[in-house]
Amino acid sequence: MRKYVFGTGIIGAVTTGLEMLRQLRDGQPFTWRTALIWASWGITLALAIGAIVDVRREEVAEQAESSN
């Protein structure tokens, strides 16, 4: 499980999210561009999690095939 959590997609999404939170705390105004950035971040995070799920399912399927 560790290899999935520390994948580059998840690390990138987490560091980007932390940077966006830091900007909000520094008093940056919340504009429509900021909303688009947050939406983009959410999509990126969803894709990274989806990739992890797909890889995991593929590994489980390969293990099931090899045991038969």
Short mmCIF file of N, CA and C in Angstrom, two decimals:
data_model
loop_
_atom_site.label_atom_id
_atom_site.label_comp_id
_atom_site.label_asym_id
_atom_site.label_seq_id
_atom_site.Cartn_x
_atom_site.Cartn_y
_atom_site.Cartn_z
N MET A 1 0.82 -1.19 0.00
CA MET A 1 0.00 0.00 0.00
C MET A 1 0.86 1.26 0.00
N ARG A 2 2.02 1.16 0.58
CA ARG A 2 2.90 2.32 0.67
C ARG A 2 3.32 2.84 -0.70
N LYS A 3 3.53 1.92 -1.64
CA LYS A 3 3.98 2.36 -2.97
C LYS A 3 2.89 3.15 -3.68
N TYR A 4 1.63 2.93 -3.32
CA TYR A 4 0.55 3.69 -3.93
C TYR A 4 0.43 5.07 -3.30
N VAL A 5 0.53 5.13 -2.00
CA VAL A 5 0.37 6.40 -1.30
C VAL A 5 1.49 7.38 -1.64
N PHE A 6 2.67 6.85 -1.84
CA PHE A 6 3.81 7.72 -2.13
C PHE A 6 4.09 7.84 -3.63
N GLY A 7 3.07 7.61 -4.45
CA GLY A 7 3.20 7.80 -5.89
C GLY A 7 3.32 9.27 -6.23
N THR A 8 3.89 9.56 -7.38
CA THR A 8 4.13 10.95 -7.75
C THR A 8 2.84 11.74 -7.93
N GLY A 9 1.77 11.10 -8.39
CA GLY A 9 0.51 11.82 -8.57
C GLY A 9 -0.06 12.30 -7.26
N ILE A 10 -0.04 11.43 -6.26
CA ILE A 10 -0.56 11.80 -4.94
C ILE A 10 0.33 12.85 -4.28
N ILE A 11 1.62 12.66 -4.36
CA ILE A 11 2.54 13.63 -3.76
C ILE A 11 2.36 15.00 -4.40
N GLY A 12 2.25 15.03 -5.72
CA GLY A 12 2.04 16.30 -6.42
C GLY A 12 0.73 16.97 -6.04
N ALA A 13 -0.33 16.18 -5.94
CA ALA A 13 -1.63 16.75 -5.57
C ALA A 13 -1.62 17.28 -4.15
N VAL A 14 -1.00 16.55 -3.24
CA VAL A 14 -0.95 17.00 -1.84
C VAL A 14 -0.13 18.27 -1.70
N THR A 15 1.03 18.33 -2.34
CA THR A 15 1.86 19.53 -2.21
C THR A 15 1.18 20.74 -2.86
N THR A 16 0.49 20.53 -3.96
CA THR A 16 -0.24 21.63 -4.59
C THR A 16 -1.37 22.10 -3.69
N GLY A 17 -2.09 21.16 -3.09
CA GLY A 17 -3.16 21.53 -2.17
C GLY A 17 -2.66 22.31 -0.97
N LEU A 18 -1.52 21.89 -0.44
CA LEU A 18 -0.94 22.62 0.70
C LEU A 18 -0.54 24.03 0.31
N GLU A 19 0.02 24.19 -0.88
CA GLU A 19 0.41 25.52 -1.34
C GLU A 19 -0.82 26.41 -1.54
N MET A 20 -1.90 25.85 -2.05
CA MET A 20 -3.12 26.63 -2.24
C MET A 20 -3.72 27.04 -0.90
N LEU A 21 -3.68 26.14 0.08
CA LEU A 21 -4.16 26.49 1.42
C LEU A 21 -3.30 27.60 2.04
N ARG A 22 -2.01 27.53 1.82
CA ARG A 22 -1.11 28.57 2.34
C ARG A 22 -1.45 29.92 1.74
N GLN A 23 -1.76 29.96 0.45
CA GLN A 23 -2.12 31.22 -0.20
C GLN A 23 -3.43 31.78 0.36
N LEU A 24 -4.37 30.89 0.67
CA LEU A 24 -5.63 31.37 1.24
C LEU A 24 -5.41 31.97 2.63
N ARG A 25 -4.51 31.35 3.41
CA ARG A 25 -4.24 31.88 4.75
C ARG A 25 -3.50 33.20 4.70
N ASP A 26 -2.74 33.43 3.63
CA ASP A 26 -1.98 34.68 3.52
C ASP A 26 -2.85 35.86 3.10
N GLY A 27 -4.13 35.63 2.91
CA GLY A 27 -5.04 36.73 2.61
C GLY A 27 -5.26 36.97 1.13
N GLN A 28 -4.91 36.04 0.29
CA GLN A 28 -5.18 36.20 -1.14
C GLN A 28 -6.69 36.17 -1.35
N PRO A 29 -7.21 37.06 -2.18
CA PRO A 29 -8.66 37.07 -2.40
C PRO A 29 -9.11 35.83 -3.16
N PHE A 30 -10.33 35.39 -2.86
CA PHE A 30 -10.89 34.22 -3.54
C PHE A 30 -11.66 34.71 -4.76
N THR A 31 -11.07 34.50 -5.93
CA THR A 31 -11.67 34.96 -7.19
C THR A 31 -12.10 33.76 -8.01
N TRP A 32 -12.65 34.03 -9.18
CA TRP A 32 -13.07 32.94 -10.06
C TRP A 32 -11.88 32.13 -10.51
N ARG A 33 -10.72 32.76 -10.63
CA ARG A 33 -9.51 32.02 -11.01
C ARG A 33 -9.10 31.05 -9.91
N THR A 34 -9.24 31.50 -8.68
CA THR A 34 -8.93 30.62 -7.55
C THR A 34 -9.88 29.43 -7.54
N ALA A 35 -11.14 29.67 -7.84
CA ALA A 35 -12.12 28.58 -7.90
C ALA A 35 -11.74 27.58 -8.99
N LEU A 36 -11.28 28.07 -10.14
CA LEU A 36 -10.85 27.17 -11.21
C LEU A 36 -9.61 26.37 -10.80
N ILE A 37 -8.72 27.00 -10.07
CA ILE A 37 -7.53 26.29 -9.60
C ILE A 37 -7.93 25.17 -8.65
N TRP A 38 -8.87 25.46 -7.75
CA TRP A 38 -9.33 24.43 -6.81
C TRP A 38 -10.02 23.29 -7.55
N ALA A 39 -10.83 23.63 -8.56
CA ALA A 39 -11.49 22.60 -9.35
C ALA A 39 -10.47 21.73 -10.08
N SER A 40 -9.47 22.37 -10.64
CA SER A 40 -8.40 21.64 -11.32
C SER A 40 -7.66 20.73 -10.35
N TRP A 41 -7.41 21.22 -9.14
CA TRP A 41 -6.74 20.40 -8.14
C TRP A 41 -7.59 19.19 -7.78
N GLY A 42 -8.89 19.39 -7.64
CA GLY A 42 -9.78 18.28 -7.33
C GLY A 42 -9.79 17.22 -8.42
N ILE A 43 -9.78 17.65 -9.67
CA ILE A 43 -9.72 16.71 -10.78
C ILE A 43 -8.40 15.96 -10.78
N THR A 44 -7.31 16.66 -10.53
CA THR A 44 -6.00 16.01 -10.48
C THR A 44 -5.94 14.97 -9.37
N LEU A 45 -6.46 15.31 -8.22
CA LEU A 45 -6.48 14.36 -7.10
C LEU A 45 -7.34 13.14 -7.43
N ALA A 46 -8.50 13.38 -8.05
CA ALA A 46 -9.37 12.26 -8.42
C ALA A 46 -8.70 11.35 -9.44
N LEU A 47 -7.99 11.91 -10.41
CA LEU A 47 -7.28 11.10 -11.40
C LEU A 47 -6.15 10.30 -10.77
N ALA A 48 -5.43 10.91 -9.83
CA ALA A 48 -4.35 10.19 -9.16
C ALA A 48 -4.90 9.02 -8.34
N ILE A 49 -6.00 9.24 -7.64
CA ILE A 49 -6.60 8.17 -6.86
C ILE A 49 -7.16 7.09 -7.79
N GLY A 50 -7.77 7.50 -8.89
CA GLY A 50 -8.28 6.54 -9.86
C GLY A 50 -7.18 5.68 -10.46
N ALA A 51 -6.04 6.27 -10.73
CA ALA A 51 -4.91 5.50 -11.26
C ALA A 51 -4.44 4.46 -10.25
N ILE A 52 -4.40 4.84 -8.99
CA ILE A 52 -4.00 3.90 -7.94
C ILE A 52 -4.99 2.74 -7.86
N VAL A 53 -6.27 3.05 -7.93
CA VAL A 53 -7.30 2.01 -7.87
C VAL A 53 -7.17 1.06 -9.06
N ASP A 54 -6.94 1.62 -10.26
CA ASP A 54 -6.80 0.78 -11.45
C ASP A 54 -5.60 -0.14 -11.35
N VAL A 55 -4.47 0.37 -10.89
CA VAL A 55 -3.27 -0.45 -10.77
C VAL A 55 -3.50 -1.55 -9.74
N ARG A 56 -4.12 -1.22 -8.65
CA ARG A 56 -4.39 -2.22 -7.61
C ARG A 56 -5.32 -3.32 -8.11
N ARG A 57 -6.37 -2.93 -8.83
CA ARG A 57 -7.29 -3.92 -9.38
C ARG A 57 -6.58 -4.84 -10.37
N GLU A 58 -5.72 -4.27 -11.19
CA GLU A 58 -4.98 -5.07 -12.16
C GLU A 58 -4.06 -6.07 -11.46
N GLU A 59 -3.39 -5.64 -10.41
CA GLU A 59 -2.51 -6.55 -9.67
C GLU A 59 -3.30 -7.67 -9.01
N VAL A 60 -4.45 -7.35 -8.45
CA VAL A 60 -5.28 -8.37 -7.82
C VAL A 60 -5.78 -9.38 -8.87
N ALA A 61 -6.15 -8.88 -10.04
CA ALA A 61 -6.63 -9.76 -11.11
C ALA A 61 -5.51 -10.67 -11.60
N GLU A 62 -4.30 -10.14 -11.72
CA GLU A 62 -3.16 -10.96 -12.16
C GLU A 62 -2.85 -12.04 -11.13
N GLN A 63 -2.94 -11.71 -9.86
CA GLN A 63 -2.69 -12.70 -8.81
C GLN A 63 -3.76 -13.79 -8.83
N ALA A 64 -5.00 -13.41 -9.10
CA ALA A 64 -6.07 -14.39 -9.16
C ALA A 64 -5.88 -15.33 -10.35
N GLU A 65 -5.44 -14.79 -11.48
CA GLU A 65 -5.21 -15.61 -12.67
C GLU A 65 -4.05 -16.58 -12.47
N SER A 66 -3.01 -16.11 -11.81
CA SER A 66 -1.84 -16.96 -11.62
C SER A 66 -2.09 -18.06 -10.60
N SER A 67 -3.04 -17.87 -9.69
CA SER A 67 -3.32 -18.88 -8.69
C SER A 67 -4.24 -19.98 -9.24
N ASN A 68 -4.91 -19.70 -10.35
CA ASN A 68 -5.80 -20.71 -10.95
C ASN A 68 -5.07 -21.66 -11.79
#
